[in-house]
Tab-separated table of C-alpha atoms in Angstrom:
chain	number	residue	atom	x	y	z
E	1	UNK	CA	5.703	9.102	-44.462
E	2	UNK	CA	3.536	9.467	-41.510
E	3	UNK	CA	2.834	6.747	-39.078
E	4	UNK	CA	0.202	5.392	-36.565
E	5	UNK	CA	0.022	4.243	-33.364
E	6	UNK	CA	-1.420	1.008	-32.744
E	7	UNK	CA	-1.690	1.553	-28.897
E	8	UNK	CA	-0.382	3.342	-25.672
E	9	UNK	CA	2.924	2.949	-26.386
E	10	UNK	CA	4.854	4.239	-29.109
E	11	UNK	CA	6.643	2.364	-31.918
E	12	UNK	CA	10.284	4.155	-30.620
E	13	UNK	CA	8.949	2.023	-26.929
E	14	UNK	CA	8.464	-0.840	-28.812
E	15	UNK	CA	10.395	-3.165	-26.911
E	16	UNK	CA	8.040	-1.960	-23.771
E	17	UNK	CA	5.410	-5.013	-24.523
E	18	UNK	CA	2.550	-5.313	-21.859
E	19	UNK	CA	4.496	-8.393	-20.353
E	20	UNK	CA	7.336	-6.556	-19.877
E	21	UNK	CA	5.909	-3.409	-18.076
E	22	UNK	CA	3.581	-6.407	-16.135
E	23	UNK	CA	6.934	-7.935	-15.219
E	24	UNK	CA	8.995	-5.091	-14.522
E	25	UNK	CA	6.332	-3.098	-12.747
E	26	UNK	CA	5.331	-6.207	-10.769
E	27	UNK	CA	9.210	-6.166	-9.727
E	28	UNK	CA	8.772	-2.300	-8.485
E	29	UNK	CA	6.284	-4.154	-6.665
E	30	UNK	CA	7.600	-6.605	-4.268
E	31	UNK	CA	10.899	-4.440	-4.065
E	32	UNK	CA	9.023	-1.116	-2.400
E	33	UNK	CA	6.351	-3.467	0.024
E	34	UNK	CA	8.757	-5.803	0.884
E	35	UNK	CA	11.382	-4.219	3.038
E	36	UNK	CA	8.550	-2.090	4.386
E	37	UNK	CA	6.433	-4.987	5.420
E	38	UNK	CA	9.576	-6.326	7.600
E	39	UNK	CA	9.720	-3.121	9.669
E	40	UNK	CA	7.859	-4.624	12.942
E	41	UNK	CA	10.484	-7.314	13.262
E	42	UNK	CA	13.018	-4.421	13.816
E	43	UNK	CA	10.706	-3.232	17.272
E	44	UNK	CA	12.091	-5.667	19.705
E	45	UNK	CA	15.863	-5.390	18.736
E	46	UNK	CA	16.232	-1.801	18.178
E	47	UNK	CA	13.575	-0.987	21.464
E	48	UNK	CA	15.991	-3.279	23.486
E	49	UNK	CA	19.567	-1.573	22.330
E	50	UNK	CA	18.083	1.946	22.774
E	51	UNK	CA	15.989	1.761	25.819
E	52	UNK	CA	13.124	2.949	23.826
E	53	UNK	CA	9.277	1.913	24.303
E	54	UNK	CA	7.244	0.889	21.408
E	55	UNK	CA	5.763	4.330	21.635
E	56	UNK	CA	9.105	5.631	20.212
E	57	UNK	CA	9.479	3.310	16.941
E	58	UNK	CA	5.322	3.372	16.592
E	59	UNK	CA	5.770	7.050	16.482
E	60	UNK	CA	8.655	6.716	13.603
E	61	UNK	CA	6.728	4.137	11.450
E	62	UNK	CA	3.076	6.511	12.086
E	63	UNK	CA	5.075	9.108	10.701
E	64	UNK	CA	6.141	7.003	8.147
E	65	UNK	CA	2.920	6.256	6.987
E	66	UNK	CA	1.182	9.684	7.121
E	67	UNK	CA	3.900	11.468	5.055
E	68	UNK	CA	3.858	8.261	2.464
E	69	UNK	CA	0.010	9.164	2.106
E	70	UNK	CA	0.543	13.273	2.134
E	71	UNK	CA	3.096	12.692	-0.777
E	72	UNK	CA	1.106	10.446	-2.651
E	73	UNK	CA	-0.720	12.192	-4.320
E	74	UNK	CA	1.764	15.065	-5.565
E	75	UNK	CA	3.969	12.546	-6.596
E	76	UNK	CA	0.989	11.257	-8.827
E	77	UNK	CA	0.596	14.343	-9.839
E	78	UNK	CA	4.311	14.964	-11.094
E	79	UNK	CA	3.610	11.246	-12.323
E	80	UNK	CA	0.840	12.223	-14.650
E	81	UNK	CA	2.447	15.465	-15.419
E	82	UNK	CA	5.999	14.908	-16.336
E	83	UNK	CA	6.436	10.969	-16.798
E	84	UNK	CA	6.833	8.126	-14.149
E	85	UNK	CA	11.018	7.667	-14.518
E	86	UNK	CA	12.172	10.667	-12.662
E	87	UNK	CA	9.439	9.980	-9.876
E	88	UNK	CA	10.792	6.843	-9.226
E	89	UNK	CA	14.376	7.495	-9.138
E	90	UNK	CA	13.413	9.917	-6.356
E	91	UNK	CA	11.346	8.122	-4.444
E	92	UNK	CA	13.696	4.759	-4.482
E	93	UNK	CA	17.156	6.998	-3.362
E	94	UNK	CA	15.001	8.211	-0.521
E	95	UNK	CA	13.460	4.872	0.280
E	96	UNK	CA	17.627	3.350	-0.058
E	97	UNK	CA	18.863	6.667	2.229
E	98	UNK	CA	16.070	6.682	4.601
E	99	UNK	CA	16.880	2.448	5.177
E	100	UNK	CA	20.546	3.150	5.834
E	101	UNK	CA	19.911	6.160	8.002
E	102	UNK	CA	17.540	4.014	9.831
E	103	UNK	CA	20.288	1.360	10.372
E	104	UNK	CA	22.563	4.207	11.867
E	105	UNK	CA	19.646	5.933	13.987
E	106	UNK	CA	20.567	6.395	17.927
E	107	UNK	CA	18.339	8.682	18.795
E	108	UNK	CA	14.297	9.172	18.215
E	109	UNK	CA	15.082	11.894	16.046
E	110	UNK	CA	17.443	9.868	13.307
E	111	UNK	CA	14.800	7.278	13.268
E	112	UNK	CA	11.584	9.684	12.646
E	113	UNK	CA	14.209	11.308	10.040
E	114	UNK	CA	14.969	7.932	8.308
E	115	UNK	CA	12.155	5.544	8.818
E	116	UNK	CA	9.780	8.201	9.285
E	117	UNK	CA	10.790	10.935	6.730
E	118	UNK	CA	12.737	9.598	4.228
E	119	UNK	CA	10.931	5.944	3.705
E	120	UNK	CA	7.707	7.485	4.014
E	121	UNK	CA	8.437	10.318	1.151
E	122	UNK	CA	10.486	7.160	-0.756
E	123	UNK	CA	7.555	5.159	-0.702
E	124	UNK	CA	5.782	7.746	-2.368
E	125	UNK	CA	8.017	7.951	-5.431
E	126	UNK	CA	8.365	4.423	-5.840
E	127	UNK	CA	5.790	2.377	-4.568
E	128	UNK	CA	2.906	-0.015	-5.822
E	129	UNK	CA	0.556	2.623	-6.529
E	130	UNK	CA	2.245	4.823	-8.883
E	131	UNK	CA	2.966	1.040	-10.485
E	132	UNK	CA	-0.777	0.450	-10.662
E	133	UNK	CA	-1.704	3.509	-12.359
E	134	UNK	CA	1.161	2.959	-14.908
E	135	UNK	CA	-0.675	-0.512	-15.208
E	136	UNK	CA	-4.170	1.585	-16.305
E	137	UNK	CA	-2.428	4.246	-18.453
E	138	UNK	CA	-0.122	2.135	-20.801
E	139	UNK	CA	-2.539	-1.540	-20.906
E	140	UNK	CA	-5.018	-1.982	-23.020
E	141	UNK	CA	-8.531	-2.288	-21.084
E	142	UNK	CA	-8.404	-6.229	-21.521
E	143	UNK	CA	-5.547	-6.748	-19.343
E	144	UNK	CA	-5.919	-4.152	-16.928
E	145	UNK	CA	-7.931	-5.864	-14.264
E	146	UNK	CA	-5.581	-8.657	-13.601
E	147	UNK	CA	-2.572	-6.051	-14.123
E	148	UNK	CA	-3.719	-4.776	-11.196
E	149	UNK	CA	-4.210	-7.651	-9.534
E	150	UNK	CA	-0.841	-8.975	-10.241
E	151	UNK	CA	0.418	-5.873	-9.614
E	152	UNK	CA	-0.705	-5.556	-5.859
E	153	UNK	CA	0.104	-9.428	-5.651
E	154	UNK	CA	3.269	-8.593	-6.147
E	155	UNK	CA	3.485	-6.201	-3.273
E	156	UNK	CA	2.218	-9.358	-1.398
E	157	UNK	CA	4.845	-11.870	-2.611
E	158	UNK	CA	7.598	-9.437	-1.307
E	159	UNK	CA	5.880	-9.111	1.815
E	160	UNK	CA	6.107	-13.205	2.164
E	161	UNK	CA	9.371	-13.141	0.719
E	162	UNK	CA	11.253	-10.626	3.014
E	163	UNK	CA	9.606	-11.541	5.984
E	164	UNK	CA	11.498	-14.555	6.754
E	165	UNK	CA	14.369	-13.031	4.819
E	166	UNK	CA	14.230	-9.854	7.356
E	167	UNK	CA	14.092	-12.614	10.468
E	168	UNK	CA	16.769	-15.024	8.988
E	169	UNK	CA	19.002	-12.011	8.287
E	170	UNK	CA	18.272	-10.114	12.352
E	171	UNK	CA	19.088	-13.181	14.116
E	172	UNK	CA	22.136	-14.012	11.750
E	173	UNK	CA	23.955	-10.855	11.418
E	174	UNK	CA	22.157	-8.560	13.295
E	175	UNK	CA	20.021	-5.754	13.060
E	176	UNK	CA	22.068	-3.456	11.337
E	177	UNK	CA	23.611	-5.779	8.415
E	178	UNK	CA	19.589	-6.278	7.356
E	179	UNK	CA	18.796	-2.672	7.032
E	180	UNK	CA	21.819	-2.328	4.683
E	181	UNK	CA	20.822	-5.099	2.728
E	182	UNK	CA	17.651	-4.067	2.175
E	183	UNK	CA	18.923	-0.261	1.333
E	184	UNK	CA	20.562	-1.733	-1.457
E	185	UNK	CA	18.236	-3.952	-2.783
E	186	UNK	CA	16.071	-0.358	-2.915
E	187	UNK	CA	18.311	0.883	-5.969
E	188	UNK	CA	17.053	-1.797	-8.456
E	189	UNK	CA	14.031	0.153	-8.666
E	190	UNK	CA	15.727	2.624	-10.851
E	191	UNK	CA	16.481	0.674	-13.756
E	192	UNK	CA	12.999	-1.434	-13.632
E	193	UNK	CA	11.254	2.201	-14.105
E	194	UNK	CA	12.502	2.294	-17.378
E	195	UNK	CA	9.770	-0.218	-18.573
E	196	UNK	CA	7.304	2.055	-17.329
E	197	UNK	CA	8.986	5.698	-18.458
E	198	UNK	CA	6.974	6.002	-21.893
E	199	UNK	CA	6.575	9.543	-23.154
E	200	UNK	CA	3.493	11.476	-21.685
E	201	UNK	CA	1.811	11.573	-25.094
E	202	UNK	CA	1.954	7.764	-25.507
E	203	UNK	CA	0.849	7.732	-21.897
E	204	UNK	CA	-1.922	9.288	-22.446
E	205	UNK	CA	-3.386	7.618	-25.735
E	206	UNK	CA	-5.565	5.327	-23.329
E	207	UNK	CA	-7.111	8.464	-22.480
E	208	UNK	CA	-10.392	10.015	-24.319
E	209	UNK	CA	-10.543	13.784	-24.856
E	210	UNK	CA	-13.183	13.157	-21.853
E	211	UNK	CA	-10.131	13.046	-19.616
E	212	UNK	CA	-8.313	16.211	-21.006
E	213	UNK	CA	-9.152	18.476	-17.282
E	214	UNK	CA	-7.328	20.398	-15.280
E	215	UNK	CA	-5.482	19.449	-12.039
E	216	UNK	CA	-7.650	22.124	-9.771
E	217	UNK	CA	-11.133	21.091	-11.899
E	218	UNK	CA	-10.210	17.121	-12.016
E	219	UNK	CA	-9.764	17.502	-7.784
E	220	UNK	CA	-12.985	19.928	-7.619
E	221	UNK	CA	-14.850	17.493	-9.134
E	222	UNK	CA	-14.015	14.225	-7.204
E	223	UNK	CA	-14.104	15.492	-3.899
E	224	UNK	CA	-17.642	17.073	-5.159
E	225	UNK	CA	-18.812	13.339	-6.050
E	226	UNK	CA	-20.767	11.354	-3.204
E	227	UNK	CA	-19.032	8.247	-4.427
E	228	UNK	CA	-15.630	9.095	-4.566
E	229	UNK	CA	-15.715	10.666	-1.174
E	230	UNK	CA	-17.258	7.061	0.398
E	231	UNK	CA	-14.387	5.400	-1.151
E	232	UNK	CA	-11.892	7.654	0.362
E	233	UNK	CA	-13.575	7.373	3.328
E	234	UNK	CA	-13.893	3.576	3.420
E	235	UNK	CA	-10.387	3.499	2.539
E	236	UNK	CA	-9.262	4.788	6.088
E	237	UNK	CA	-9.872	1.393	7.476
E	238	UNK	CA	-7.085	-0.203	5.190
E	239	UNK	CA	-4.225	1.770	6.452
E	240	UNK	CA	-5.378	1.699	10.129
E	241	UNK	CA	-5.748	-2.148	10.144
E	242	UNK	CA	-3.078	-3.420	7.448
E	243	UNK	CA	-0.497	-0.332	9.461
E	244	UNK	CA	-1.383	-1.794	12.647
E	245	UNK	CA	-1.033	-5.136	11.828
E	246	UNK	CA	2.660	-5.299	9.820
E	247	UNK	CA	4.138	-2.749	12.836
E	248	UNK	CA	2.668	-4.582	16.189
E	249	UNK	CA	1.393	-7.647	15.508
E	250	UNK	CA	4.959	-9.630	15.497
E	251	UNK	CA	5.057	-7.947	19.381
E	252	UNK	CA	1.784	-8.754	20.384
E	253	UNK	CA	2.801	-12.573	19.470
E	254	UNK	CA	5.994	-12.975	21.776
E	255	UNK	CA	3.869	-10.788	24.226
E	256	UNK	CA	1.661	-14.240	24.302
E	257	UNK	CA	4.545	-16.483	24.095
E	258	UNK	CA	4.611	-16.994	20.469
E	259	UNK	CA	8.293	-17.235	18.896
E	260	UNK	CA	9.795	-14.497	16.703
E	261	UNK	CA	10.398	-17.145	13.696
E	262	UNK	CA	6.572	-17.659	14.127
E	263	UNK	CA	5.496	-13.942	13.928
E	264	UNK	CA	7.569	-13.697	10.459
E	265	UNK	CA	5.715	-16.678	8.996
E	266	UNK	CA	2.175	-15.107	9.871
E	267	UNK	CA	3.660	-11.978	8.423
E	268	UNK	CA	4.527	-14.296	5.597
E	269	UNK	CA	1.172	-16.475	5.326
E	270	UNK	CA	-0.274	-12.929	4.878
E	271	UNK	CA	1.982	-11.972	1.981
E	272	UNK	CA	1.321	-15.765	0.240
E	273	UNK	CA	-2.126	-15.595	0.503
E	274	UNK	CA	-2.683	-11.813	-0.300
E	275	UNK	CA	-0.835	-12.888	-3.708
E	276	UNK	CA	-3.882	-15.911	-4.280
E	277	UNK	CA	-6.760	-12.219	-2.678
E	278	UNK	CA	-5.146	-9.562	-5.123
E	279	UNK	CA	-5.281	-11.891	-8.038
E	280	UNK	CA	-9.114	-13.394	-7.324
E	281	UNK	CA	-9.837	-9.848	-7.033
E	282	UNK	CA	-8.268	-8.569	-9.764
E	283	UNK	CA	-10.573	-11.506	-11.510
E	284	UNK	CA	-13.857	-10.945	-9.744
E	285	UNK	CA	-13.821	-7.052	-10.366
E	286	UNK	CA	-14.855	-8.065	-14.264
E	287	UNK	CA	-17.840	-9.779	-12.919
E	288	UNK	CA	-18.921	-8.546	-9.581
E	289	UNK	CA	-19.666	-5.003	-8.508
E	290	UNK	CA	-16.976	-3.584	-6.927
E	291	UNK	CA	-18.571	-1.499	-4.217
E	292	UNK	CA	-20.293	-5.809	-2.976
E	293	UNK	CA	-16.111	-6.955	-3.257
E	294	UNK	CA	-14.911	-4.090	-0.981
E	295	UNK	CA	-17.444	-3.999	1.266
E	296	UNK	CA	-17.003	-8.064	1.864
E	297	UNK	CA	-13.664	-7.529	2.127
E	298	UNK	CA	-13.960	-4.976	5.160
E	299	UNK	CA	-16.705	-7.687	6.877
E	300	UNK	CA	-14.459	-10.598	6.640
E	301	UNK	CA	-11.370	-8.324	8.319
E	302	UNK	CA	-13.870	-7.541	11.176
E	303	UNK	CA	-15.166	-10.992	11.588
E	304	UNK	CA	-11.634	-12.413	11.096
E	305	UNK	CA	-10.214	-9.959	13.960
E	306	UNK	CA	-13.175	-10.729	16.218
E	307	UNK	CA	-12.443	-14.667	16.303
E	308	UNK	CA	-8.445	-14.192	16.376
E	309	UNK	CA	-8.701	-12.251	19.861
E	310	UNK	CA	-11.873	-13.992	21.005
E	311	UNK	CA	-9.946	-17.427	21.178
E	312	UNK	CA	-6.310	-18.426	22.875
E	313	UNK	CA	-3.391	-17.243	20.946
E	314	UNK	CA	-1.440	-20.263	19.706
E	315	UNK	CA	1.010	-20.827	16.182
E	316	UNK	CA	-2.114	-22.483	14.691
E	317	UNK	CA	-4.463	-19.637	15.364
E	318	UNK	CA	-1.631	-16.645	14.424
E	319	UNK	CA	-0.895	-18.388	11.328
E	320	UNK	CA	-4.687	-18.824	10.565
E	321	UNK	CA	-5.402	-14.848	11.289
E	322	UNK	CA	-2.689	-14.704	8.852
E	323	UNK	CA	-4.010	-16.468	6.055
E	324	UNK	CA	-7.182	-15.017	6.387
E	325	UNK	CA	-5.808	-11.817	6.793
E	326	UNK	CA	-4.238	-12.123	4.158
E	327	UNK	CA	-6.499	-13.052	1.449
E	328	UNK	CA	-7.607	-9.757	2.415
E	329	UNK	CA	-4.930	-7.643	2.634
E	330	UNK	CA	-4.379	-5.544	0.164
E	331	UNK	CA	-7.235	-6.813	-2.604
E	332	UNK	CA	-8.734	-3.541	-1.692
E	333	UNK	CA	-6.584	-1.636	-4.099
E	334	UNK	CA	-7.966	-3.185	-7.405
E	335	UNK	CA	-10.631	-2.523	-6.900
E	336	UNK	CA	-10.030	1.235	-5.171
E	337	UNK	CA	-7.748	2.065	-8.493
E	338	UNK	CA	-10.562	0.686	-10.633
E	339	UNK	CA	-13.401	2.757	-9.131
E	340	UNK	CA	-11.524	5.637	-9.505
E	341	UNK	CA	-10.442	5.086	-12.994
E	342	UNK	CA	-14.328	4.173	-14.009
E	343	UNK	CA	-15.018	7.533	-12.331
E	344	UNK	CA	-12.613	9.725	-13.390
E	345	UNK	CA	-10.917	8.310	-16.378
E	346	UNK	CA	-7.140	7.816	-16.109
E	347	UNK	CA	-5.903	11.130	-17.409
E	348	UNK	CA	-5.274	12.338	-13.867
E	349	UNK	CA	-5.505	8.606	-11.791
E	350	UNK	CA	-2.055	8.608	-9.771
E	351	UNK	CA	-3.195	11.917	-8.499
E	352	UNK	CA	-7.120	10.946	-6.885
E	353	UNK	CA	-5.762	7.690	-6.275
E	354	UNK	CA	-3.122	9.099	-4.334
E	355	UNK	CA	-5.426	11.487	-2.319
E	356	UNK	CA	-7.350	8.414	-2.049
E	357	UNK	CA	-4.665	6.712	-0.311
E	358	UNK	CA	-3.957	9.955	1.741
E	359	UNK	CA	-7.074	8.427	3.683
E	360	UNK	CA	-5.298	4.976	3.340
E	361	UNK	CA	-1.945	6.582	5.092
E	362	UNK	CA	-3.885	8.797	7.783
E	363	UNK	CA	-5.745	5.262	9.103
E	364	UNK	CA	-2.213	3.863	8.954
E	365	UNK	CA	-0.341	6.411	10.926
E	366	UNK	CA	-2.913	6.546	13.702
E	367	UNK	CA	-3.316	2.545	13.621
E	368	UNK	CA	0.467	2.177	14.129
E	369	UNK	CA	0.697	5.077	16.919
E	370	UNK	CA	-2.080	4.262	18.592
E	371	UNK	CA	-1.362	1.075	18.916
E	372	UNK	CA	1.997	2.060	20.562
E	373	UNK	CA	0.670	4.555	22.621
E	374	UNK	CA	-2.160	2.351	23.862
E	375	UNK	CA	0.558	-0.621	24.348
E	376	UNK	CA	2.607	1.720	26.684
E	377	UNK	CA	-0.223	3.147	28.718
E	378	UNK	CA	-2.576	-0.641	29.073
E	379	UNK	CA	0.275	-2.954	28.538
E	380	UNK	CA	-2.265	-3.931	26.149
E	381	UNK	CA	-3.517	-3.981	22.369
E	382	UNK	CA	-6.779	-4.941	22.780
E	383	UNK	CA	-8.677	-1.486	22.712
E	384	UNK	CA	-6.890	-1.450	19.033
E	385	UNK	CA	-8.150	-4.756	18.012
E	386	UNK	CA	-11.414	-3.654	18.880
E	387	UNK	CA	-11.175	-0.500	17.533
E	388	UNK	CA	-10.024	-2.477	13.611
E	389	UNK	CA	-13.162	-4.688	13.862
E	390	UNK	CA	-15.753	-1.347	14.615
E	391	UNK	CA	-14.003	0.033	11.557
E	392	UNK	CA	-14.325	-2.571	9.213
E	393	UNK	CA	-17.635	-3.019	10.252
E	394	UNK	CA	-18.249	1.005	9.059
E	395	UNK	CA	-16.275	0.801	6.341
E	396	UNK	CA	-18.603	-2.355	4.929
E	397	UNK	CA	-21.395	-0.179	5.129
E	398	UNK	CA	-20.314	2.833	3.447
E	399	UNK	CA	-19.137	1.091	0.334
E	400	UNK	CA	-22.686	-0.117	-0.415
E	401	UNK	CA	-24.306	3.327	-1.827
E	402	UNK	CA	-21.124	3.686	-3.928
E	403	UNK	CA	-22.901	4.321	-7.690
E	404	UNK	CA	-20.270	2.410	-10.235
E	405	UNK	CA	-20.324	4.401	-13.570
E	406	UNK	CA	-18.458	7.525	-14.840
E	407	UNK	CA	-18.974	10.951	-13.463
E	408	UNK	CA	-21.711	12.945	-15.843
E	409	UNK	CA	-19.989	15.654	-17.505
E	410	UNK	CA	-20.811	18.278	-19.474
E	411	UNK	CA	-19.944	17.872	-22.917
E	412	UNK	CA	-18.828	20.937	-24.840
E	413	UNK	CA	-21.214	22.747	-27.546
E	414	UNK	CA	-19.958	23.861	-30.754
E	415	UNK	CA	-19.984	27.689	-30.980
């Protein structure tokens, strides 16, 4: 007796409900952003035991970044290819490994190697965005827009959860103890994939025959498309400011007299309010065009950078970038992954996503280095801060012509 499928995943996954790949993949979440998003408090501690400038550990976490965003997309590829499970182990061991090498490092070399290397390739295998496109492949079109949402909220709540976490557990055991925690923590990734690890056939049964392309045409044709190259472009902003933000801004606060249990609560208030961005987003992308949401998203960054430095820094005013900051943190990526998706389709989405977010990751790296190189030469930030608000300011503007429909193909003719 033959059977049917009612939807994207298969009647032998039938314990894989939407709620529980929301839930689980929402999980994948937090656990891969937050330990990440803690990384700036380490600066101070590690910069003081070592002797090293902030040129050294901006170097580490630039490198982190860029490789994060070079192996993005190849792991989407694999992704879309072969299944999400096996990417995911991968990338979480190397996320765990790089955290505990990082915790061992004593030299500039072990740290590029662990929290440059390693985390960055981890990241790659197991963060948010392989999530998200698991979110559009195996959801029916109904729930995907606040899937996403939630599921780059939930990259938020663990950056608001392990901030303070990452502070409490520095000044209470010391530097070293938190890396190990958080390496640990890493490995529950593995078992949460398995909610997302449906076979590549039921994977796929979202897809239309539209979306049956190769790899080398499905890439020829998106970096051929005005549109798609805007967003990527437009995109570059995100990683520089978000990148230069996590890694220096906790600094640049005890720089101005601000305490270190401060700085984690801004990094926090950015996390908590990112959660209420991603999921208005997430909302608003059903109603609003999403080139007007990214491009107000990029204005308010500029505008909310401009007053931040323009005014004295006090805990009110940090806190306050913070919350503003964070409402628009990372709501950039629902709407990103949905362009891309409306494009393209979703047969190959973790793979133009990912080069996408190789954009993303190349702002990041040069935000983060920058930042330290600019620090060591100036004993300053500001040309950086200036440098974000130009930037959003561009990137604003060249999300406006973005044309929101699917790429005209040409449909085969019967012979």
């Amino acid at each position: 007796m033959s059977t049917t499928q009612a939807g994207p995943v298969s009647q032998s996954s039938a314990w894989r409900t939407p709620a529980i790949i929301i839930l689980c993949g929402c999980a994948i979440g937090m656990l891969g952003f937050g330990p990440r998003s803690t990384l700036g408090f380490f600066v101070q501690p590690m910069s003081h035991e070592f002797a090293w400038g902030r040129d050294v550990f901006g170097l580490a976490i630039a490198v982190q970044n860029l490789l994060w965003g070079l192996g993005q997309p190849f792991a989407g590829a694999v992704a879309d290819r072969f299944g999400l499970f096996r990417v995911m182990c991968v990338g979480a061991v190397l996320y765990a490994g790089g955290l505990l090498l990082m915790r061992y490092s004593s030299t500039p070399l072990s740290l590029n190697i662990g929290a440059g290397v390693m985390i960055g390739f981890g990241l790659a295998g197991c963060s948010f965005n392989l999530v998200l496109s698991a979110f559009s492949k195996l959801l029916p079109p109904e729930k995907r827009g606040l899937a996403l949402g939630a599921g780059t909220a939930a990259g938020s709540f663990g950056q608001f959860l392990f901030a303070p976490v990452g502070v409490a557990l520095i000044d209470n055991f010391g530097w070293q103890q938190a890396l190990t925690v958080f390496s640990g923590l890493m490995l529950l990734i593995i078992p949460l994939s398995f909610a997302l690890s449906v076979p590549r056939a039921a994977a796929s049964a979202n897809a239309t025959t539209k979306d049956d392309q190769s790899f080398t045409t499905a890439l020829a044709e998106a970096f051929g498309h005005r549109s798609y190259v805007l967003l990527v472009l437009g995109f570059f902003t995100c990683g520089f400011q978000l990148a230069f933000i996590t890694v220096h801004l906790p600094a640049f606060l005890v720089d101005r007299g601000i305490s270190t249990q401060t700085g984690g609560w801004v990094i926090a208030a950015i996390g908590l309010f990112n959660i209420v961005g991603s999921l208005s987003v997430g909302y608003l992308q059903n109603y609003l065009p999403k080139r007007y949401i990214l491009s107000t998203i990029y204005f308010t960054r500029a505008l909310a950078t401009l007053a931040f430095i323009s005014f004295p820094i006090t805990p009110f005013s940090a806190v306050a970038f913070g919350a503003i900051s964070g409402l628009t943190w990372l709501s950039t990526v629902p709407p990103t992954s949905a362009l891309v998706a409306l494009m393209f389709g979703t047969r190959w989405l973790a793979t133009l996503y990912g080069f996408a977010f190789v954009s993303h990751q190349v702002g990041g790296f040069l935000g983060v280095w920058l930042g330290g190189i600019v620090f060591e030469r100036f004993g300053s930030y500001t040309p950086i801060w200036w440098l974000s608000i130009l930037f959003g300011v561009l990137s604003a503007l060249i999300n406006l012509p973005i044309v929101e429909k699917p790429v005209a193909r040409a449909v085969a003719q019967p012979a």
